[in-house]
mmCIF file of C-alpha atoms and ligand atoms in Angstrom:
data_model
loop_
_atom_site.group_PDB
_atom_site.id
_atom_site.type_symbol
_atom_site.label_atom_id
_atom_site.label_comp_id
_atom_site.label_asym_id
_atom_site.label_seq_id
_atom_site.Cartn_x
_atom_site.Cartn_y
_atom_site.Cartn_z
ATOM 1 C CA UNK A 1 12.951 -32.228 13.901
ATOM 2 C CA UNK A 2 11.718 -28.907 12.454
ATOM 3 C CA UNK A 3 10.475 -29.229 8.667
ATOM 4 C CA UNK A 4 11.880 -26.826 6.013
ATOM 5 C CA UNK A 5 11.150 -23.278 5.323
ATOM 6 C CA UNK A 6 9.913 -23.076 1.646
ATOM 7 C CA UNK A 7 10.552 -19.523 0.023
ATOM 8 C CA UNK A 8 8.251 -18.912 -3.167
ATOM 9 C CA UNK A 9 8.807 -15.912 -5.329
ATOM 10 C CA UNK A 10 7.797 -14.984 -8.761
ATOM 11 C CA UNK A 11 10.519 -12.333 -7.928
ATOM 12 C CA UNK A 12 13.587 -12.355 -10.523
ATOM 13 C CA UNK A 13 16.417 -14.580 -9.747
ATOM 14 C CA UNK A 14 18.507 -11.748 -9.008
ATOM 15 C CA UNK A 15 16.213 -10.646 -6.229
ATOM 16 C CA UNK A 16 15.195 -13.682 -5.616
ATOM 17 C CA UNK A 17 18.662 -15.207 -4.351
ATOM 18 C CA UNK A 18 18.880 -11.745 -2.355
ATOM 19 C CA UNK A 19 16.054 -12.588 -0.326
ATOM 20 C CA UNK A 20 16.921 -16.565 -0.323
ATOM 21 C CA UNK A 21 20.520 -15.075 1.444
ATOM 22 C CA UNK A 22 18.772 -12.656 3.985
ATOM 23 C CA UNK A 23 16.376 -14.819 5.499
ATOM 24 C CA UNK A 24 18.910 -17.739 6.231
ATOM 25 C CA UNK A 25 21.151 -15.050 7.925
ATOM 26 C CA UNK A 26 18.363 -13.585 9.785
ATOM 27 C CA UNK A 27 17.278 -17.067 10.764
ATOM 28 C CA UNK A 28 20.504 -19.162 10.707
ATOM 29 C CA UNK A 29 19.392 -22.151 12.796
ATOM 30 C CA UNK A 30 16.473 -23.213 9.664
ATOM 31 C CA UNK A 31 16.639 -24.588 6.395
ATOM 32 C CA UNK A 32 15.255 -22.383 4.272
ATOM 33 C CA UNK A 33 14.920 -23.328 0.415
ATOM 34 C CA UNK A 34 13.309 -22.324 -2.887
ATOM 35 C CA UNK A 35 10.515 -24.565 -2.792
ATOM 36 C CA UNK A 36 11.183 -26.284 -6.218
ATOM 37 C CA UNK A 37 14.664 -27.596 -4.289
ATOM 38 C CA UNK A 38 12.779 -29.524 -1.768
ATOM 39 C CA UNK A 39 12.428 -33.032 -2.074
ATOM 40 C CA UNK A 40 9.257 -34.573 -2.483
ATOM 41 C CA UNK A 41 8.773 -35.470 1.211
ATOM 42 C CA UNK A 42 10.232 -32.200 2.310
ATOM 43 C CA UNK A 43 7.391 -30.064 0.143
ATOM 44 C CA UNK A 44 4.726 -32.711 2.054
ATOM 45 C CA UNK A 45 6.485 -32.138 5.359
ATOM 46 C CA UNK A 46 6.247 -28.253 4.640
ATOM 47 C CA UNK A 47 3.702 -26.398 7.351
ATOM 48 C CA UNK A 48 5.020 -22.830 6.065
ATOM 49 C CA UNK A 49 6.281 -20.747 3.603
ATOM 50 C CA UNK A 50 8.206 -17.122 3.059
ATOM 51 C CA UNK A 51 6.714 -15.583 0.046
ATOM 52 C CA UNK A 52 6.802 -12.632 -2.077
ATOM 53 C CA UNK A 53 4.302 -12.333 -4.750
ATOM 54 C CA UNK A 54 3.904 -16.463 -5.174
ATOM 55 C CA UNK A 55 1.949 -17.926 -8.169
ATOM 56 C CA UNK A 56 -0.636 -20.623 -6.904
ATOM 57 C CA UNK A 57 0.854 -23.397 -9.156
ATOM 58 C CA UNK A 58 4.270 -22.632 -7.188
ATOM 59 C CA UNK A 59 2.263 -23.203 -3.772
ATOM 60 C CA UNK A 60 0.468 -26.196 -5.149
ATOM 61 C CA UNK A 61 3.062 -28.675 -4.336
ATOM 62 C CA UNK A 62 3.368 -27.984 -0.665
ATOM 63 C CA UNK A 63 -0.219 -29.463 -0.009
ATOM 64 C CA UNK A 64 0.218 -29.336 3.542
ATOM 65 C CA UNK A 65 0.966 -25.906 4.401
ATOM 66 C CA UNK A 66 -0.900 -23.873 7.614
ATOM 67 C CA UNK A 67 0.154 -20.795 6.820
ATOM 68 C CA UNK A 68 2.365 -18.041 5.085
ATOM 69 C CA UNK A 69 4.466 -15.412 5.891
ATOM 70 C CA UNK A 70 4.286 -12.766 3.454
ATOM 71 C CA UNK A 71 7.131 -10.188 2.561
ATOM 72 C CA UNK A 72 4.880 -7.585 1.597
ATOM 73 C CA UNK A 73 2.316 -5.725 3.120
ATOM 74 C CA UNK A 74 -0.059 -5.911 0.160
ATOM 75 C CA UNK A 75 -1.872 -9.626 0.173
ATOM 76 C CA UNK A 76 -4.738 -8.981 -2.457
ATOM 77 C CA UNK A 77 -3.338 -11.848 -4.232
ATOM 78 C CA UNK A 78 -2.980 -13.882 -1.742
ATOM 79 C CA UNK A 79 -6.262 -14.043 -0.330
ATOM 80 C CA UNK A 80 -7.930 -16.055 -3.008
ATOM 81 C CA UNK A 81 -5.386 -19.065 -2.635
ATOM 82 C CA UNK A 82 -5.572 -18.981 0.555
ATOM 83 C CA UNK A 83 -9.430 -19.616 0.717
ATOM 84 C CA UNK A 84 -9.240 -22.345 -1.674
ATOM 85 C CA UNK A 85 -6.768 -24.077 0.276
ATOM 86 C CA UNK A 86 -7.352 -23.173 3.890
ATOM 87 C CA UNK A 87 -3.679 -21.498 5.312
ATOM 88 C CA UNK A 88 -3.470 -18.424 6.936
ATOM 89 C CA UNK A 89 -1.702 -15.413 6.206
ATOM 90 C CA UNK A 90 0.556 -13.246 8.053
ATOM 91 C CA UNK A 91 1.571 -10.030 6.150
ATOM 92 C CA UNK A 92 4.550 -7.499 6.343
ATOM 93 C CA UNK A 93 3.436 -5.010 9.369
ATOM 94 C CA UNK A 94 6.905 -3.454 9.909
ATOM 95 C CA UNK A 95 6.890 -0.339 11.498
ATOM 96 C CA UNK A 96 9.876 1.001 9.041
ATOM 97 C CA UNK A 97 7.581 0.517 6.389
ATOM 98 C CA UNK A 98 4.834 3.119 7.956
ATOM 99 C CA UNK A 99 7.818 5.777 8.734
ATOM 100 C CA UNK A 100 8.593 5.243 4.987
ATOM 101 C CA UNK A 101 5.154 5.549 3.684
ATOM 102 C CA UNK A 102 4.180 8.689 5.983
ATOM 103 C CA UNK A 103 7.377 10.320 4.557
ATOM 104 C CA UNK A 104 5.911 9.711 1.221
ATOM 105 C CA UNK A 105 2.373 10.696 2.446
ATOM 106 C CA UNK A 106 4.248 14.224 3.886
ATOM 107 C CA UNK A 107 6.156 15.260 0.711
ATOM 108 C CA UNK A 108 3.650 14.789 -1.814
ATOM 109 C CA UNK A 109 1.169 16.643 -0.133
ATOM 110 C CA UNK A 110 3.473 19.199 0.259
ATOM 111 C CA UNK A 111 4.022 18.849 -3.297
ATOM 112 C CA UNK A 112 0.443 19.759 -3.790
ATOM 113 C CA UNK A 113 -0.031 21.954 -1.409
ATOM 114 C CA UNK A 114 2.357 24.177 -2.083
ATOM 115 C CA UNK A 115 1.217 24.199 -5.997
ATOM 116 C CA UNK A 116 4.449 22.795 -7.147
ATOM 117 C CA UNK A 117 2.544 21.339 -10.641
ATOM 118 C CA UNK A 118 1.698 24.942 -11.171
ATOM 119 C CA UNK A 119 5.212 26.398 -10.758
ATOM 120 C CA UNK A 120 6.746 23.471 -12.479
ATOM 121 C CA UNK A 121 4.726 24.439 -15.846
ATOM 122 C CA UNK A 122 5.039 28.395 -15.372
ATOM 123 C CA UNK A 123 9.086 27.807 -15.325
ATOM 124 C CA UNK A 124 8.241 26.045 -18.768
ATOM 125 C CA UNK A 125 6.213 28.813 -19.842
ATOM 126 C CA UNK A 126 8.946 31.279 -18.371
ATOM 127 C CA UNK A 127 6.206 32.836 -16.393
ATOM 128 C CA UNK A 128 7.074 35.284 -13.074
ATOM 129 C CA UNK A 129 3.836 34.603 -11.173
ATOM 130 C CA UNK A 130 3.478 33.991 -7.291
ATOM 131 C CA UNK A 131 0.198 32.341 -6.452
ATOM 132 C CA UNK A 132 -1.947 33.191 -3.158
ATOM 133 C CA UNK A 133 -0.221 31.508 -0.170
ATOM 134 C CA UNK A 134 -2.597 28.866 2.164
ATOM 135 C CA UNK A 135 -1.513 27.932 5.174
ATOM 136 C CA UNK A 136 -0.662 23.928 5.946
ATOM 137 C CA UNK A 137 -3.272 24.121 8.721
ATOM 138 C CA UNK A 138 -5.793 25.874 6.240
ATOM 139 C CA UNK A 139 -5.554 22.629 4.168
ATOM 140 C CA UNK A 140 -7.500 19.361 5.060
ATOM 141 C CA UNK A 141 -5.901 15.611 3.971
ATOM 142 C CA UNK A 142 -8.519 12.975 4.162
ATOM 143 C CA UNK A 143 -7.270 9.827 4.508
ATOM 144 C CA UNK A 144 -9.104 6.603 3.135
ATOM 145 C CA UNK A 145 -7.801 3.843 5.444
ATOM 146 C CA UNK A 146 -6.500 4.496 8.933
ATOM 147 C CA UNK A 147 -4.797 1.534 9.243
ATOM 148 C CA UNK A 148 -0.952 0.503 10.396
ATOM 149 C CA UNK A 149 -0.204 2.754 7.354
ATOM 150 C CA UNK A 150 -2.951 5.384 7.455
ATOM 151 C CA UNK A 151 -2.296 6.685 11.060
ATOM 152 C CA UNK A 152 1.437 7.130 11.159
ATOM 153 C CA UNK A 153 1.320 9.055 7.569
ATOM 154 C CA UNK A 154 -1.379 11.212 9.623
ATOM 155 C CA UNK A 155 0.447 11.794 12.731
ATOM 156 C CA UNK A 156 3.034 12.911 10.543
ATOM 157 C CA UNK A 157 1.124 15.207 8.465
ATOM 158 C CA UNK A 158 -0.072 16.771 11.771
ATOM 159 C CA UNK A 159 2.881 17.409 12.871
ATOM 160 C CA UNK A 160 3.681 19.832 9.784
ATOM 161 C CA UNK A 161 0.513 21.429 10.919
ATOM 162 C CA UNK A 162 -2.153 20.226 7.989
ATOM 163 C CA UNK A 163 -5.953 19.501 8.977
ATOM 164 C CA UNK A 164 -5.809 15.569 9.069
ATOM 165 C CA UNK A 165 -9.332 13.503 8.848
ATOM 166 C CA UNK A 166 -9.802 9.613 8.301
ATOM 167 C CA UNK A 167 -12.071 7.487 6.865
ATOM 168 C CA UNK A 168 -12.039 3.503 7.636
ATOM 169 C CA UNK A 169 -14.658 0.591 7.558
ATOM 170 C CA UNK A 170 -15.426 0.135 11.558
ATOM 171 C CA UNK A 171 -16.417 3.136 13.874
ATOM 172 C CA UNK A 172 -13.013 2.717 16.146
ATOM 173 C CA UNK A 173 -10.868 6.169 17.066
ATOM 174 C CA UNK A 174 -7.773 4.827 18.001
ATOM 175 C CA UNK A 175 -5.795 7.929 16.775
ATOM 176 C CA UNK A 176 -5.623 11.485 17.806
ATOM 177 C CA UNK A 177 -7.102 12.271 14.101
ATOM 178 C CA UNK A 178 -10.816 12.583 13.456
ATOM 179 C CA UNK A 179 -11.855 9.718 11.673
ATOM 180 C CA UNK A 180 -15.241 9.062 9.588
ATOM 181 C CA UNK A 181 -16.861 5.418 8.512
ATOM 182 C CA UNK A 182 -18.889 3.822 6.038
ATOM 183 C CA UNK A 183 -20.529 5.125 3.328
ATOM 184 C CA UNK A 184 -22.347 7.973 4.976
ATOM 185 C CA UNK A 185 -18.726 8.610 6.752
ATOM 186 C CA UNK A 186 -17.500 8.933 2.993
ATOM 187 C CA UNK A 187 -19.960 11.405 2.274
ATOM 188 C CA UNK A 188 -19.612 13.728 5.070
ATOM 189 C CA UNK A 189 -15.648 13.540 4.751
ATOM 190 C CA UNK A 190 -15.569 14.165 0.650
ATOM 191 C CA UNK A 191 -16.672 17.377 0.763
ATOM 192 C CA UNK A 192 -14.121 18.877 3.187
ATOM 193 C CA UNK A 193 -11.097 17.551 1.618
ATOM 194 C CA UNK A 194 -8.233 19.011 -0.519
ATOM 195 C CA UNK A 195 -6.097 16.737 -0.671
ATOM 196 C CA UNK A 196 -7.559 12.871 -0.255
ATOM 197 C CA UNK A 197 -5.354 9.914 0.132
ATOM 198 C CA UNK A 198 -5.559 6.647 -0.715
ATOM 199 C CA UNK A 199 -4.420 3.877 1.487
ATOM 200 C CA UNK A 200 -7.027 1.021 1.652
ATOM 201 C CA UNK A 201 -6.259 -2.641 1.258
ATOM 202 C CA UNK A 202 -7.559 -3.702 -2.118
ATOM 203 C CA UNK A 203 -10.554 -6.653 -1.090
ATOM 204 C CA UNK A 204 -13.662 -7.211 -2.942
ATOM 205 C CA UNK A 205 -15.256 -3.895 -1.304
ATOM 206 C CA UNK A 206 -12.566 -2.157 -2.096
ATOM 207 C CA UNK A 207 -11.853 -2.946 -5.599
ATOM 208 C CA UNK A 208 -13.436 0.288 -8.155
ATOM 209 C CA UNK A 209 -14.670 1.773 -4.627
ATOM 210 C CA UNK A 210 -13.641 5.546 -5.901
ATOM 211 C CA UNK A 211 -15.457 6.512 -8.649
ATOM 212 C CA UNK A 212 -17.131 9.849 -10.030
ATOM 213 C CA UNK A 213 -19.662 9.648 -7.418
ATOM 214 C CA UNK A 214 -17.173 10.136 -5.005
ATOM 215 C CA UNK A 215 -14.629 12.225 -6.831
ATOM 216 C CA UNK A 216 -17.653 14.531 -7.420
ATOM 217 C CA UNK A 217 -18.367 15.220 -3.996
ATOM 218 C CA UNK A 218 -14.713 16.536 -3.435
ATOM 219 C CA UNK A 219 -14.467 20.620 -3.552
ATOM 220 C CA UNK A 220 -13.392 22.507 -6.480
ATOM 221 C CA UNK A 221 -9.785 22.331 -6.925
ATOM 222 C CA UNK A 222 -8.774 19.225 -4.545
ATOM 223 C CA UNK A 223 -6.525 16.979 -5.579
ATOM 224 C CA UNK A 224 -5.827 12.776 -5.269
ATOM 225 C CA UNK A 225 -2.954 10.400 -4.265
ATOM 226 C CA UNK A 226 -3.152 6.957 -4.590
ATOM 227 C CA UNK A 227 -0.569 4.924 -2.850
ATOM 228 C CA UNK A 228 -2.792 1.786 -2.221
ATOM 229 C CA UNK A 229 -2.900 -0.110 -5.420
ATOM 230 C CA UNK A 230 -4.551 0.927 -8.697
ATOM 231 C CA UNK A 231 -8.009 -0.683 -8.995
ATOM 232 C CA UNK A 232 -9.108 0.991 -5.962
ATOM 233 C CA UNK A 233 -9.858 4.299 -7.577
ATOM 234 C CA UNK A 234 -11.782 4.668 -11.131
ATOM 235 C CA UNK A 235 -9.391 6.223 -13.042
ATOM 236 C CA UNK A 236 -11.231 7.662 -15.438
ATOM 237 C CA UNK A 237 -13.517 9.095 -13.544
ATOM 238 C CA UNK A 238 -10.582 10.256 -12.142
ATOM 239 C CA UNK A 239 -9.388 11.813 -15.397
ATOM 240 C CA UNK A 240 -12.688 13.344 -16.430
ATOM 241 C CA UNK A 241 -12.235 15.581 -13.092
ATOM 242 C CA UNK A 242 -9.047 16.802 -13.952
ATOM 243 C CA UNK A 243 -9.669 17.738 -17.584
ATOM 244 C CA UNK A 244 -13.167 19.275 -16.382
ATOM 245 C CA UNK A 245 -10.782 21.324 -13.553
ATOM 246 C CA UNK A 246 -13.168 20.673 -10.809
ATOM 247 C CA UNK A 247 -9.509 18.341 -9.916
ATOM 248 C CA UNK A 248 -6.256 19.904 -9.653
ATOM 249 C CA UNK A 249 -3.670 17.126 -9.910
ATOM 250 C CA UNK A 250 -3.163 13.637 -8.793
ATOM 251 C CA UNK A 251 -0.173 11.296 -7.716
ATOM 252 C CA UNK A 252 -0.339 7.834 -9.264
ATOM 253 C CA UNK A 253 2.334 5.404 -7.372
ATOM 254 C CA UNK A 254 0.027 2.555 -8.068
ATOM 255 C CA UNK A 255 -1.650 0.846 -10.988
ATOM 256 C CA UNK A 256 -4.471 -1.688 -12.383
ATOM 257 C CA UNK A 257 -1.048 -2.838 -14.408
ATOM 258 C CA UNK A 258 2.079 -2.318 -13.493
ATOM 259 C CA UNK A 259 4.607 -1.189 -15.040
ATOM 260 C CA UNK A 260 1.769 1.124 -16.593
ATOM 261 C CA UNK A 261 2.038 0.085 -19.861
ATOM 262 C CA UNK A 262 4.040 2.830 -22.173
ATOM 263 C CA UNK A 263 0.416 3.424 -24.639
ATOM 264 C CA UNK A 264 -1.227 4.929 -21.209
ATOM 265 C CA UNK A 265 -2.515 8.149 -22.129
ATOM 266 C CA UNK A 266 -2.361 8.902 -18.107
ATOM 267 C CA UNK A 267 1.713 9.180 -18.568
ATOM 268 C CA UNK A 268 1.174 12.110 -20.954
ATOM 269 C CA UNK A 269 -1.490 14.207 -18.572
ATOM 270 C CA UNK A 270 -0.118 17.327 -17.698
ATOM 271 C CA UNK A 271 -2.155 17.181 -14.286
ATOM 272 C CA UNK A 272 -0.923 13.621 -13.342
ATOM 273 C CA UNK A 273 2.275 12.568 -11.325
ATOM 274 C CA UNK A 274 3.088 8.923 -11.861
ATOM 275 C CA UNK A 275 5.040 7.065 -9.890
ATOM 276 C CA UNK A 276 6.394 3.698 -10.322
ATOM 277 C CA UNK A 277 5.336 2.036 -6.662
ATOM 278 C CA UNK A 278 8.159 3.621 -4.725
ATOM 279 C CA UNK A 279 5.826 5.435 -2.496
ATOM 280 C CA UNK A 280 7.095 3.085 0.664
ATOM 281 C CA UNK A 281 9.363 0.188 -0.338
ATOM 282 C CA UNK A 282 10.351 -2.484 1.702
ATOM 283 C CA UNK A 283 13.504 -2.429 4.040
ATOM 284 C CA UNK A 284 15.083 -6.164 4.108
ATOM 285 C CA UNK A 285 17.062 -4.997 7.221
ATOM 286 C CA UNK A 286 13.903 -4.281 9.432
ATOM 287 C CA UNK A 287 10.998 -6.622 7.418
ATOM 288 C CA UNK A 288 13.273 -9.486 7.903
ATOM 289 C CA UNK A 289 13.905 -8.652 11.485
ATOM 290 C CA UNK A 290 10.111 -8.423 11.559
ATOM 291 C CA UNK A 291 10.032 -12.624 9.620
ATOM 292 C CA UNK A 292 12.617 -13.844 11.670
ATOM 293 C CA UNK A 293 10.482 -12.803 14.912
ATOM 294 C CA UNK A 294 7.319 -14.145 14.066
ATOM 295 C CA UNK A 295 9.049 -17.450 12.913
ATOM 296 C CA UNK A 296 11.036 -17.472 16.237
ATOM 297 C CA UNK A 297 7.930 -17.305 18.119
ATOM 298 C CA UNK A 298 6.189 -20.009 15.940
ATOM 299 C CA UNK A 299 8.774 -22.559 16.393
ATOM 300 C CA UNK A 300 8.980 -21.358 20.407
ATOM 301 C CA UNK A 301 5.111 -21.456 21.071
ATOM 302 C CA UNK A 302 3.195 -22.374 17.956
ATOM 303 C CA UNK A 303 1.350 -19.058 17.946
ATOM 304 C CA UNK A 304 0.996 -16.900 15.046
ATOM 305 C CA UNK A 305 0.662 -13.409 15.044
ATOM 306 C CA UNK A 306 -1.849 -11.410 13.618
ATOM 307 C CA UNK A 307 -3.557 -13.247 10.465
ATOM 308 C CA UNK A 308 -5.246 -11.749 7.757
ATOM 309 C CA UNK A 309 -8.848 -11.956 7.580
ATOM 310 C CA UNK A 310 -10.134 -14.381 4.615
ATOM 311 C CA UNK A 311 -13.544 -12.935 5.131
ATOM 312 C CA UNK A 312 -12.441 -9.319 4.978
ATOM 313 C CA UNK A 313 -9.561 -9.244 2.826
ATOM 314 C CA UNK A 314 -7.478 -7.458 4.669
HETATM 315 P P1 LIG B 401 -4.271 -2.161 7.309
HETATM 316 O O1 LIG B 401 -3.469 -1.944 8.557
HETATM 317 O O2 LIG B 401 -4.933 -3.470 7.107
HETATM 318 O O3 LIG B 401 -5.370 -0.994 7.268
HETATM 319 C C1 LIG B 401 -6.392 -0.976 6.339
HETATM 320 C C2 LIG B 401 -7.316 0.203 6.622
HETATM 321 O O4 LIG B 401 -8.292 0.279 5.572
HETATM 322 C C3 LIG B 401 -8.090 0.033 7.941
HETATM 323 O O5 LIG B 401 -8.223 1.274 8.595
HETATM 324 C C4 LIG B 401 -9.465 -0.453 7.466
HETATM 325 O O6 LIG B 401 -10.551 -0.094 8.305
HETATM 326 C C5 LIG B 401 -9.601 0.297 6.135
HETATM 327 N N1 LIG B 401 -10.535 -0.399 5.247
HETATM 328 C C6 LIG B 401 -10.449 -1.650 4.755
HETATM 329 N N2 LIG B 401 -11.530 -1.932 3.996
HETATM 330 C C7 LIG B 401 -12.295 -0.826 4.026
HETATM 331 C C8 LIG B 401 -13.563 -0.497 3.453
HETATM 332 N N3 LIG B 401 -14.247 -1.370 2.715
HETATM 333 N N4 LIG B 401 -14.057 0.732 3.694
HETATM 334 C C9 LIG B 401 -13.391 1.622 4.475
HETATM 335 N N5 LIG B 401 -12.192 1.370 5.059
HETATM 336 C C10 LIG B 401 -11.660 0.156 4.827
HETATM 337 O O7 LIG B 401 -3.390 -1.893 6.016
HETATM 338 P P2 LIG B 401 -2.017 -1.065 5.888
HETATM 339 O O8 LIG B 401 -0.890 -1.850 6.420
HETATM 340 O O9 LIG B 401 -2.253 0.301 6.428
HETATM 341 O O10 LIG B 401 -1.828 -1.032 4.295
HETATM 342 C C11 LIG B 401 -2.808 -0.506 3.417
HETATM 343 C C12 LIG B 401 -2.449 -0.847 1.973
HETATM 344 O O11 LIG B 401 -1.343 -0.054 1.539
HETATM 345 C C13 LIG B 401 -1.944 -2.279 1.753
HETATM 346 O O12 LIG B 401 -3.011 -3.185 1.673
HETATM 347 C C14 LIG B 401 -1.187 -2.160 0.443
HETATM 348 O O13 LIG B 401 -2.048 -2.438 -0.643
HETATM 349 C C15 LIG B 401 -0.809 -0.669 0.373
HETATM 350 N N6 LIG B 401 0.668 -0.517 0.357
HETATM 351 C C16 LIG B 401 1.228 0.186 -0.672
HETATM 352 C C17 LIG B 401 2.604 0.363 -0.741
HETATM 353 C C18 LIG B 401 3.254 1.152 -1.851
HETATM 354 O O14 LIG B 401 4.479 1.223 -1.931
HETATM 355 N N7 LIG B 401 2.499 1.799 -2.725
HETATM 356 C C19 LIG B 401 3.415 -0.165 0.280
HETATM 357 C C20 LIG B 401 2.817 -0.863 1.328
HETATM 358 C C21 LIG B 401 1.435 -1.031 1.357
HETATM 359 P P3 LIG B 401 -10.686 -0.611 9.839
HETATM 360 O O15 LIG B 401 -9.584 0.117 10.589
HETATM 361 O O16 LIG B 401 -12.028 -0.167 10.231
HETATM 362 O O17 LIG B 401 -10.480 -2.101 9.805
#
């Protein structure tokens, strides 16, 4: 008999029974329940779990699960409970989700590129003043991570003509782009950039990776989004650049604390778009599509797809 599917959320309840109601009609044939509803021997019996976001005393009761299935694509938090107690972790890697994200990646470096900060403040200042045209393929967008994410956003930006390089951990070149690694990679790539995006996982190497060091090395006048998560990139290092000018602007979609708290002095910068995490949000039609798949084959074969790696963190 198969064992319950436990769902565990620190979501709302709103969104919460949203979720609850679109994985049992994506996956009709199992019983899926808010863990707290499960009976005693039900939580023991449990050998996985949907989550979103799950606090580790909400997983404590289901002492036996292998693994989890995770509605995001982010697992940062994640990682460190599953160490402790040994279950894997399969995260969001729904293909709808890289379209959405390379859309993002597209229009905010057009934003940049084509100096809309600028023209936004000289329409305040009621200022008549057309700024030296570059061409898309004159500009170069470096992008940190060239993973499931980081390679669709830079086919896409090739494809509206901009100078696309990559940066990752391992020496692979599984994309048309030209991709650096490691630190000396980091080094090299810096100093050709205009436009550098962040999408790395946030692990232990990851974590205050971006500092002055680095933000130092980029050329006069570049600029910064971060779409990863906030923690990544030393943001006030990050600051100091901008009010210094050697930095032009940056786009903020993620933070150390979200909602950035209303005393940030970062919502006030006149050289700072922020964002509140909306750079590529998750479709339930296609990411539970993606869930009810890799549970299908589960039950059908016991295999599990692609699991995160403890070790790495990502
Ligand atoms: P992924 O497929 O795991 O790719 C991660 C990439 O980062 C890989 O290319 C990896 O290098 C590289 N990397 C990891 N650690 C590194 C290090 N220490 N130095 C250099 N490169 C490193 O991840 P993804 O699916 O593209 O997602 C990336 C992140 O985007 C997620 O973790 C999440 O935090 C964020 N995200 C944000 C939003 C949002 O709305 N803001 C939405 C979804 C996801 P290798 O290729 O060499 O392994």
């Amino acid at each position: 008999m198969k064992t319950p599917i436990a769902f565990v959320s620190q979501l709302d309840n709103k969104q919460r029974s949203s979720w609850i109601g679109l994985l049992r009609k994506a996956l009709p044939s199992e019983k899926i329940e808010f863990a707290e509803d499960l009976s005693a021997v039900e939580k023991a019996g449990c050998e996985f779990a949907i989550v979103a976001n799950p606090s580790s005393t909400q997983l404590e009761e289901l002492n036996n699960l292998k693994w989890v299935h995770s509605l995001w694509a982010g697992v940062e938090n994640l990682v460190p409970l599953a160490k402790q107690r040994s279950f894997d972790i399969v995260r969001m890697t729904d293909p709808k989700l890289a379209e959405t994200m390379a859309e993002a990646v597209l229009a905010w470096s057009l934003f940049l590129h084509r100096k809309m900060p600028t023209y936004s403040q000289q329409q305040r200042d009621k200022q008549w003043k057309p700024l030296l045209y570059k061409e898309a393929a004159d500009t170069t967008v470096g992008i940190l991570g060239m993973g499931r994410l980081g390679k669709v956003s830079a086919q896409q930006l090739t494809r509206n003509g901009f100078n696309v390089l990559g940066w990752r951990r391992t020496q692979k070149q599984d994309s048309n782009v030209k991709c650096y690694f490691g630190e000396n990679g980091l080094n090299l790539l810096l100093p050709q950039v205009d436009i550098l995006i962040c999408l790395l996982p946030l692990t232990e190497m990851t974590h205050g990776m971006i500092g002055s060091n680095h933000l130092n090395k980029l050329p006069q006048g570049a600029s910064v989004i971060n779409f990863a998560r906030g923690p990544i990139i030393d943001n006030n290092a990050l600051v100091e650049g901008l009010d210094s000018g050697q930095l032009y602007h940056a786009v903020l979609d993620v933070f150390e604390k979200e909602p950035l708290p209303q005393d940030d002095t970062l919502w006030e910068h006149l050289q700072v778009t922020i964002l509140p995490h909306i750079s590529a949000v998750t479709s339930s039609t296609t990411a539970l599509e993606v869930v009810a798949k890799n549970i299908r084959l589960y039950r059908a074969t016991g295999e599990l797809p692609t699991v995160v790696s403890l070790d790495k963190g990502y």
